[in-house]
Coordinates of C-alpha atoms and ligand atoms in Angstrom, one line a residue:
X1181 CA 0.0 -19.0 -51.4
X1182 CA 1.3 -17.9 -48.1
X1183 CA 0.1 -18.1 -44.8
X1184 CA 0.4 -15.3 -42.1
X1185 CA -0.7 -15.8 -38.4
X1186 CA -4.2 -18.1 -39.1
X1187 CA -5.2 -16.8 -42.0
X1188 CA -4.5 -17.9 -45.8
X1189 CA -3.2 -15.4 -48.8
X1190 CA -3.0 -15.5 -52.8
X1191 CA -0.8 -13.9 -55.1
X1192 CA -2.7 -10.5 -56.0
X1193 CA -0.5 -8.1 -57.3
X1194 CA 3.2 -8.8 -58.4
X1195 CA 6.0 -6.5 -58.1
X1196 CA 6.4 -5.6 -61.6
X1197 CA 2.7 -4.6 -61.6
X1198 CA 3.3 -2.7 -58.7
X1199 CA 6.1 -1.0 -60.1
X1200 CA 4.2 0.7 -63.4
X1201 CA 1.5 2.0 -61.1
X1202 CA 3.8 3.5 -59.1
X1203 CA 5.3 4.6 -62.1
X1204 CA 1.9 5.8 -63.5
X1205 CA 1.5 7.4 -60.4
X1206 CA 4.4 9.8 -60.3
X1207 CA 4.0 10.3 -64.2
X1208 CA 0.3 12.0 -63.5
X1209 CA 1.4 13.8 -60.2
X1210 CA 4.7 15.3 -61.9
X1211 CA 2.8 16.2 -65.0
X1212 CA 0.7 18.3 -63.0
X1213 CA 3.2 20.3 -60.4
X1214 CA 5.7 21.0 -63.2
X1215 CA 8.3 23.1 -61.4
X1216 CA 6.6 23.1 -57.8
X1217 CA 8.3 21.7 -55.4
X1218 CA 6.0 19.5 -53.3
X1219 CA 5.6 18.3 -50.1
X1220 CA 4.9 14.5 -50.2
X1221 CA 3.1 13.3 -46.6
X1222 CA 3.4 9.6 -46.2
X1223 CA 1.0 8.1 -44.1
X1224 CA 3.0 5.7 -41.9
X1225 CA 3.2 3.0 -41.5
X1226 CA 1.7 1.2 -44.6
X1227 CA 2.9 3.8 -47.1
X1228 CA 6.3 3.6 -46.5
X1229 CA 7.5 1.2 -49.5
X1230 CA 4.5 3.0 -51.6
X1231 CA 7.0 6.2 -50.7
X1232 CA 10.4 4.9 -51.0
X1233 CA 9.6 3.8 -54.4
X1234 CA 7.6 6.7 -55.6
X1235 CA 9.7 9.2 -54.3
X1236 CA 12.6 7.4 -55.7
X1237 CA 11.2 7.7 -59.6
X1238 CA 10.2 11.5 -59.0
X1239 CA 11.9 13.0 -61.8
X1240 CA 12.5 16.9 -59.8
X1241 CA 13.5 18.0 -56.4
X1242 CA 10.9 16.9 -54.0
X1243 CA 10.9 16.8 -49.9
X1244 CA 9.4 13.9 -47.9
X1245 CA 7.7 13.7 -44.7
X1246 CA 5.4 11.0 -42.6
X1247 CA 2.4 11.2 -40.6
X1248 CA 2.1 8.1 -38.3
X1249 CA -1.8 7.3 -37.9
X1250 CA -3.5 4.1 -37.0
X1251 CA -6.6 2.7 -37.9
X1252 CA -6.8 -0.9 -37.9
X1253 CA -7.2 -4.0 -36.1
X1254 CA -6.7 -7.0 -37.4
X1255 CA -8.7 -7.5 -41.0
X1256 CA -11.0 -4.8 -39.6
X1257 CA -11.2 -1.0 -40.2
X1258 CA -12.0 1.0 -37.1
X1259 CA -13.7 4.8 -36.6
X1260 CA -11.1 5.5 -33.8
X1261 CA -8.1 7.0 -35.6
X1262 CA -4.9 7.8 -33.9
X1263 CA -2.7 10.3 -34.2
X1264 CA 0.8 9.0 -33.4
X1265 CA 2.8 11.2 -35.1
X1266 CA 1.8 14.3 -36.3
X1267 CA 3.3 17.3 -38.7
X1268 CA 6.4 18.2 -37.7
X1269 CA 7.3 20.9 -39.9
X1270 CA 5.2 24.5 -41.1
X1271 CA 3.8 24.2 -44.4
X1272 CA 2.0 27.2 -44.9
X1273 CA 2.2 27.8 -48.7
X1274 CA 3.5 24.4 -49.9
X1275 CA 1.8 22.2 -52.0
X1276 CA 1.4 18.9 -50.5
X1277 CA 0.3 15.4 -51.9
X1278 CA -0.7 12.9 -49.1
X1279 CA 1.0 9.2 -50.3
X1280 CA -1.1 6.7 -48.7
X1281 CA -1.0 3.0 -49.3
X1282 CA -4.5 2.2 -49.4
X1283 CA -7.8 3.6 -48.9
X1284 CA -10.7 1.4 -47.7
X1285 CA -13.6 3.1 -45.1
X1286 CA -12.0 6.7 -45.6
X1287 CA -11.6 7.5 -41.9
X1288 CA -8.1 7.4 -42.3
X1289 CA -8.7 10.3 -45.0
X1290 CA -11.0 12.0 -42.4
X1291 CA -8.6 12.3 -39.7
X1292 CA -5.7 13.5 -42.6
X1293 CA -8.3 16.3 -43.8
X1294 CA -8.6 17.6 -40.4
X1295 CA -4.8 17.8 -39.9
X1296 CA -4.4 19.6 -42.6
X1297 CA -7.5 21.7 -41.7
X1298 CA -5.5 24.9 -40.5
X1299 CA -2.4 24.3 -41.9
X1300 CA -3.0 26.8 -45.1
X1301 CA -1.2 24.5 -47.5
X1302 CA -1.3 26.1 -51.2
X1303 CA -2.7 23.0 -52.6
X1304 CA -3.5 19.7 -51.0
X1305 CA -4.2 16.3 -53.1
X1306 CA -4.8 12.5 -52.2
X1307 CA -2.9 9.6 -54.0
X1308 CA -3.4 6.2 -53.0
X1309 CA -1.8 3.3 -54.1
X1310 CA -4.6 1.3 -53.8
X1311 CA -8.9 2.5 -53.2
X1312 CA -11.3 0.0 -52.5
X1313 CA -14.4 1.6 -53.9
X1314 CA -17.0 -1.0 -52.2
X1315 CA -15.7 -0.1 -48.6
X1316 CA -15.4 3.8 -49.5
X1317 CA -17.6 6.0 -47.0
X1318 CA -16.7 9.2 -47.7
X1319 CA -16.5 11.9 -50.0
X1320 CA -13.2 13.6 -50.1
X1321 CA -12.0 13.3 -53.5
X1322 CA -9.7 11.5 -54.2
X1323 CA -7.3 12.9 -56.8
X1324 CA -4.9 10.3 -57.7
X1325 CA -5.6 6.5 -57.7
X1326 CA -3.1 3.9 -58.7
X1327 CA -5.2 0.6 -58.6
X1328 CA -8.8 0.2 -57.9
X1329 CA -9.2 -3.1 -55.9
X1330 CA -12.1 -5.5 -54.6
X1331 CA -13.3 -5.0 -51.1
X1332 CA -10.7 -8.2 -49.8
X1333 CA -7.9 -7.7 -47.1
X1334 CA -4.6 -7.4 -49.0
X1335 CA -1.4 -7.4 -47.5
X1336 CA 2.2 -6.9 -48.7
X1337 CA 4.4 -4.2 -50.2
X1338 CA 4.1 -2.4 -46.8
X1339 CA 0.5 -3.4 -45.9
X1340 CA -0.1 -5.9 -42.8
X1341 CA -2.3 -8.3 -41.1
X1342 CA -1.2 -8.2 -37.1
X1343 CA 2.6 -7.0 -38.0
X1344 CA 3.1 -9.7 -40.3
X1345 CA 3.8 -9.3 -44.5
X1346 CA 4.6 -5.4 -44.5
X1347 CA 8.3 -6.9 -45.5
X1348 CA 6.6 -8.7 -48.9
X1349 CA 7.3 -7.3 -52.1
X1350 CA 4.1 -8.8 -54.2
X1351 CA 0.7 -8.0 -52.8
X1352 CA -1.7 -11.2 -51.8
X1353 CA -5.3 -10.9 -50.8
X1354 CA -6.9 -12.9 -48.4
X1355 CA -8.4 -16.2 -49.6
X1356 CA -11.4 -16.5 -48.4
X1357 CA -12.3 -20.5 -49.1
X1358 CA -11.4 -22.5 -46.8
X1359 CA -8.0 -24.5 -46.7
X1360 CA -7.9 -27.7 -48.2
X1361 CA -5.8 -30.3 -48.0
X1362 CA -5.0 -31.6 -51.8
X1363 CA -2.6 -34.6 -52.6
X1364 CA -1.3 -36.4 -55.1
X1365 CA -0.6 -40.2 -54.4
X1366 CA 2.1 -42.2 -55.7
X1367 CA 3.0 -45.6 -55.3
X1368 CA 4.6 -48.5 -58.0
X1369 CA 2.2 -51.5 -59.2
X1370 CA 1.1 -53.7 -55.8
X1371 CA 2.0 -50.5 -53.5
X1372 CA -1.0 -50.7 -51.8
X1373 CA -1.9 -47.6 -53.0
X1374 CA -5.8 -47.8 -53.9
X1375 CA -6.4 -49.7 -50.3
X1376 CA -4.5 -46.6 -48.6
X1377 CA -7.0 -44.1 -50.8
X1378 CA -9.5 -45.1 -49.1
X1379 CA -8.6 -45.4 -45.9
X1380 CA -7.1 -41.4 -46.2
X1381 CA -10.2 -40.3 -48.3
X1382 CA -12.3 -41.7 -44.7
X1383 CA -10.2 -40.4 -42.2
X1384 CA -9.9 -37.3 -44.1
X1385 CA -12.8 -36.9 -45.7
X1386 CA -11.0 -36.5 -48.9
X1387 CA -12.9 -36.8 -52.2
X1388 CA -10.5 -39.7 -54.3
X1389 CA -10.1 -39.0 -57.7
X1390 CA -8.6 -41.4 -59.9
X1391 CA -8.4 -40.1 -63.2
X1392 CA -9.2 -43.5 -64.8
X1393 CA -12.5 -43.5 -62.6
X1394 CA -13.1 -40.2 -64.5
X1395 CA -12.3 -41.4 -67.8
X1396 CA -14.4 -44.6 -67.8
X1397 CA -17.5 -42.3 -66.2
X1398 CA -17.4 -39.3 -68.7
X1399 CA -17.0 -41.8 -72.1
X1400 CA -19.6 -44.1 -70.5
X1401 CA -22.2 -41.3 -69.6
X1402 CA -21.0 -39.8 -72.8
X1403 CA -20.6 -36.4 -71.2
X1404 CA -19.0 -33.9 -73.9
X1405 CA -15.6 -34.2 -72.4
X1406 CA -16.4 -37.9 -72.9
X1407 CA -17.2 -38.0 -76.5
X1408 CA -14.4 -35.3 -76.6
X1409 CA -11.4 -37.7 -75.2
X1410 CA -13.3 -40.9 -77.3
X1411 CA -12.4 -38.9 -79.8
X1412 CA -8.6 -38.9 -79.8
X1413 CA -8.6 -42.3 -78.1
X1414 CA -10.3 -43.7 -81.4
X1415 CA -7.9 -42.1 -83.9
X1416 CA -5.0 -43.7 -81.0
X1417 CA -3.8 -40.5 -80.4
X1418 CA -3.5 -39.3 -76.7
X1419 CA -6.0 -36.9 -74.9
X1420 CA -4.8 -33.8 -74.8
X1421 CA -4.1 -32.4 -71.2
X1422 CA -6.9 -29.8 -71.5
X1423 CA -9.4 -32.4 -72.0
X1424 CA -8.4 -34.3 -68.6
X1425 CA -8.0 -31.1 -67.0
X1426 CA -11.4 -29.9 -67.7
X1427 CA -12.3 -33.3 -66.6
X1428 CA -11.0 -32.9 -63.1
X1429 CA -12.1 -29.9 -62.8
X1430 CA -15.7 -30.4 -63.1
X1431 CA -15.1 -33.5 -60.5
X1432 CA -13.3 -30.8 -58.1
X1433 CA -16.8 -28.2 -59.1
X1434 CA -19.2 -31.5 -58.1
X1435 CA -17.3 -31.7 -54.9
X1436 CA -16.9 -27.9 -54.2
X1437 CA -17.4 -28.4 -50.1
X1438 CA -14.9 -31.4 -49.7
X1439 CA -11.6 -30.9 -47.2
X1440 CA -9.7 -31.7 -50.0
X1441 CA -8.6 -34.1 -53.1
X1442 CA -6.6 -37.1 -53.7
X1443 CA -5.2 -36.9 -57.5
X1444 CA -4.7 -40.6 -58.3
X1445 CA -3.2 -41.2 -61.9
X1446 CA -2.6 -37.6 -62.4
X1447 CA 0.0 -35.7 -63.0
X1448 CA 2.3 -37.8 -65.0
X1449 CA 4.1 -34.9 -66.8
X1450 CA 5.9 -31.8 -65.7
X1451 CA 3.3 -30.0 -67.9
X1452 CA 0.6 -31.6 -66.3
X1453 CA 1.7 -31.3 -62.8
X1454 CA 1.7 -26.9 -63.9
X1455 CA -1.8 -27.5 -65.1
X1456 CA -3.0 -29.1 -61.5
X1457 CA -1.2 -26.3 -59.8
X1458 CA -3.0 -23.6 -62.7
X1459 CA -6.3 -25.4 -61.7
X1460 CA -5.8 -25.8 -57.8
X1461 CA -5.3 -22.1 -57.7
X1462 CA -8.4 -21.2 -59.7
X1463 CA -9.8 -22.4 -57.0
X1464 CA -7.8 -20.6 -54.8
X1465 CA -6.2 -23.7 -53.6
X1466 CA -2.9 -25.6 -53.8
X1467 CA -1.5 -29.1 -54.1
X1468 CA 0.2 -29.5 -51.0
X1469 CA 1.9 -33.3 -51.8
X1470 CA 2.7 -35.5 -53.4
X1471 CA 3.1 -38.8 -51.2
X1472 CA 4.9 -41.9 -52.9
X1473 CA 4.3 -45.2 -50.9
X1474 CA 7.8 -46.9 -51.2
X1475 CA 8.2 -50.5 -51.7
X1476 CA 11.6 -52.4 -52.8
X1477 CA 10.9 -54.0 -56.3
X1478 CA 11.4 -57.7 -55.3
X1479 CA 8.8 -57.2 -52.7
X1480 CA 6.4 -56.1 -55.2
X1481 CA 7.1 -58.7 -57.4
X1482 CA 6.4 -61.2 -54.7
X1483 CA 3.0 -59.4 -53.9
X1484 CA 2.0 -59.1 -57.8
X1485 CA 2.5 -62.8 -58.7
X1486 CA 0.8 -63.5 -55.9
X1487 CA -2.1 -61.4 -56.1
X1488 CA -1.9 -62.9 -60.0
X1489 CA -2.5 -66.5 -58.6
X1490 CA -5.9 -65.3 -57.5
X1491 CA -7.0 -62.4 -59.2
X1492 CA -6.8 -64.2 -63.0
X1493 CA -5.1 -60.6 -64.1
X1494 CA -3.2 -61.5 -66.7
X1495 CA -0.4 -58.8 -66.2
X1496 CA -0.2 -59.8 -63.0
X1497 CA 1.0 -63.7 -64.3
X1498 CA 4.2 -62.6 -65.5
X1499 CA 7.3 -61.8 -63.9
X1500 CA 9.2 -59.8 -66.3
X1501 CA 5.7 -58.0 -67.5
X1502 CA 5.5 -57.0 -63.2
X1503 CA 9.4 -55.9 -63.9
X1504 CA 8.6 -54.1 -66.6
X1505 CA 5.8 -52.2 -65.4
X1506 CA 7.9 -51.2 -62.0
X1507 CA 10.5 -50.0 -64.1
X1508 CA 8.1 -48.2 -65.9
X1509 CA 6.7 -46.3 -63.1
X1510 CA 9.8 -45.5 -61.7
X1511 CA 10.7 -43.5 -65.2
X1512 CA 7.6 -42.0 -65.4
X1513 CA 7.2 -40.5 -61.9
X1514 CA 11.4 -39.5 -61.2
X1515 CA 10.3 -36.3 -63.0
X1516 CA 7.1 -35.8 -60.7
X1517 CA 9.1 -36.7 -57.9
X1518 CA 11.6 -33.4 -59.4
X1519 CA 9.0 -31.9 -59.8
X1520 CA 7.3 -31.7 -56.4
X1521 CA 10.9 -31.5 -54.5
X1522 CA 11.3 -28.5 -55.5
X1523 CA 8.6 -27.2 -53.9
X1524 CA 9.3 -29.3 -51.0
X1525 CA 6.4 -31.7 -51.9
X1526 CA 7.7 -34.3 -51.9
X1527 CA 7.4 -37.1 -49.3
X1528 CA 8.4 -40.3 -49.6
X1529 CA 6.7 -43.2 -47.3
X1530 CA 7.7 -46.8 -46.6
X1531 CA 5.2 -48.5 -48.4
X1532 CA 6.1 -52.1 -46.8
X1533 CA 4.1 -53.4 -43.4
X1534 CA 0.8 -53.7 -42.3
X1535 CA -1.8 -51.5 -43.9
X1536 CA -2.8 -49.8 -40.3
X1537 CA 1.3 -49.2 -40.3
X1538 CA 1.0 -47.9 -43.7
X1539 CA -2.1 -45.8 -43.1
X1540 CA -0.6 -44.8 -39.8
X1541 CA 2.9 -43.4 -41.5
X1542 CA 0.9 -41.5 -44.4
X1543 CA -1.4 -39.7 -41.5
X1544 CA 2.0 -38.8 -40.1
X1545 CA 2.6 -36.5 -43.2
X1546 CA -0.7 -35.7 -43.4
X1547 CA -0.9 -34.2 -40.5
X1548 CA 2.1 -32.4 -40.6
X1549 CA 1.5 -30.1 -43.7
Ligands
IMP3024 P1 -9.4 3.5 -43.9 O1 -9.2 4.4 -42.7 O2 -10.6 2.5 -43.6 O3 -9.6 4.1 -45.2 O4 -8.2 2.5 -44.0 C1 -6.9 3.0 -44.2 C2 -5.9 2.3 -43.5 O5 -6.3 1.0 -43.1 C3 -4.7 2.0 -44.4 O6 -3.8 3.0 -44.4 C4 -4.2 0.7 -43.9 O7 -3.3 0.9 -42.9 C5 -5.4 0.0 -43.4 N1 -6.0 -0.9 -44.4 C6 -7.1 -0.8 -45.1 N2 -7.3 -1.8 -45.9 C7 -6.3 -2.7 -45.7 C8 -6.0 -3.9 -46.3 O8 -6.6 -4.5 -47.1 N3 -4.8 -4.5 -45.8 C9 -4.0 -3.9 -44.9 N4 -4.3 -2.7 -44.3 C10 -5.4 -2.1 -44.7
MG3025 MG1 -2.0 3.4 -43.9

């Protein structure tokens, strides 16, 4: 996902997808001039990529010239078109194929028509990289048509929003859910961390989803995913990561209008951490942390045989059980923590200190993303 002035995009269309419809594109359009050699009208400034790299696999002698018109403000088409450049050069007798980028209301095609209106061209034809059907008002034909596209802003590959993403060479479209703010938290036995979930899911008005939560309710409603993961459990083999998948997923459906998630429990594999981010953009979202509370092992010692002295959790008796299950977590998340660095995910916070310290120094990073 990328972000461009205020407003949120997704990955739409990738470069190698934009190359064979360019390349379908010129295949068509060279088919059907043969030996002509025609005059190809970019319309500036959003078809100028569109024209570099269609002119570029052209098999025969072509020329190239621009129009410079402007239509647009912001994510919004307007009726006022205007003529910033206009032909420079005679071409009586040519045949001429206007390159545009994209075609959406059709005004821009208007104001091209009439340009061309005394120009006595021999032939004149329209190819568009991209045509938006929905938001098509008029009735020029339209003779070539690389992709056919929903009525969403796009940007990218020469198109803008304000200026921005004309230098991009995938196209995104503009999400149009809100931004969320998704996390996954991280923290070794006694961390803290289940105290400092709920103080976040409050302030945040995150929904908290531990995946053992989710377990416990779909085998004890005996939901289908329930009976599904009971299944493996009962021949002691492991759930498959599907199954907990589709699990969060239906508990990220039931909660479609919250600001966000906490992941709690989940991911603990590199495979599993791909299949959040696969889910998370379904939704056209994104994980954007993973938070680890930090706390030095002897202190969590101390805090676990403590809390053992009360709580009459067994594993929480012994001392070289507590070792053993800090050692644990530290193998199991170093991969996570890999993970999520690479993506600059990852943020490590000092787990030890009062909890309004605690909660205090996660709102920090919060707050920052
Ligand atoms: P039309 O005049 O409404 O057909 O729009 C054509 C022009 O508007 C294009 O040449 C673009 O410059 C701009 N435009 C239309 N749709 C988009 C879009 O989704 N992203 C960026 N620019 C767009
Ligand atoms: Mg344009």
């Amino acid at each position: 996902m990328i972000k461009l002035h205020d407003l949120y995009f997704k990955p739409f269309v990738s470069e190698t997808e934009l190359d064979s419809t360019v390349q379908n594109l010129v295949d068509k359009i060279a088919n059907d001039l043969q030996d002509e050699v025609p005059v190809f009208v970019g319309i500036l400034n959003g078809s100028f990529m569109f024209v570099s790299d269609f002119v570029k696999k052209y098999p025969k002698p072509c020329e190239v010239t621009f129009i410079k018109l402007a239509s647009y403000e912001g994510v919004k088409s307007t009726e006022d078109i205007q003529r910033l450049i206009g032909l420079t050069q005679d071409l009586t007798g040519r045949h001429v194929v206007i390159l545009e980028d994209i075609i959406d209301s059709g005004n821009t095609l208007e104001e091209v028509h009439r340009i061309f209106e005394n120009e006595h061209v021999a032939s004149l034809k329209i190819a568009t990289l991209f045509y938006k059907p929905e938001a098509y008002k008029k009735d020029f034909k339209l003779h070539y048509v690389g992709l056919e596209i929903p009525n969403k802003f796009i940007v990218g590959y020469g198109l803008d929003y304000d200026g921005l993403g004309r230098d991009l060479p995938n196209v995104y479209q503009l999400k149009t859910t809100k931004h969320m703010t998704n996390l996954v938290l991280f923290g070794p036995p006694g961390a803290g961390k289940g105290t400092q979930a709920n103080f976040l899911k409050e302030k945040y008005n995150l929904v908290h989803i531990s995946t053992g939560d989710v377990f416990r309710f779909n085998i004890k409603n005996e939901t289908a995913l329930g009976m599904l993961a009971k299944s493996y459990m009962d021949k002691g083999e492991l759930v498959p990561d599907q199954v907990t998948i589709d699990m969060l997923n239906a508990e990220v459906e039931k909660n479609a209008d919250a600001n966000g998630f906490i992941f709690d429990g989940f991911p603990r594999t590199n495979a599993q951490a791909e299949a959040l981010d696969n889910l998370m953009q379904s939704k056209d979202s994104t994980i954007n942390a993973m938070i680890a509370l930090e706390v030095d092992d002897e202190v969590l010692v101390q805090r676990l045989l403590e809390r053992g002295k009360t709580s009459g959790r067994a594993d929480d008796a012994d001392e070289s059980i507590i070792r053993n299950r800090i050692t644990e977590y530290y193998n199991k998340t170093a991969i996570l923590k890999d993970y999520y660095s690479t993506q600059s995910k990852y943020f490590g916070v000092d787990g030890v200190g009062s909890i309004e310290d605690i909660t205090e120094r996660l709102s920090k990073v919060i707050d920052a993303l």
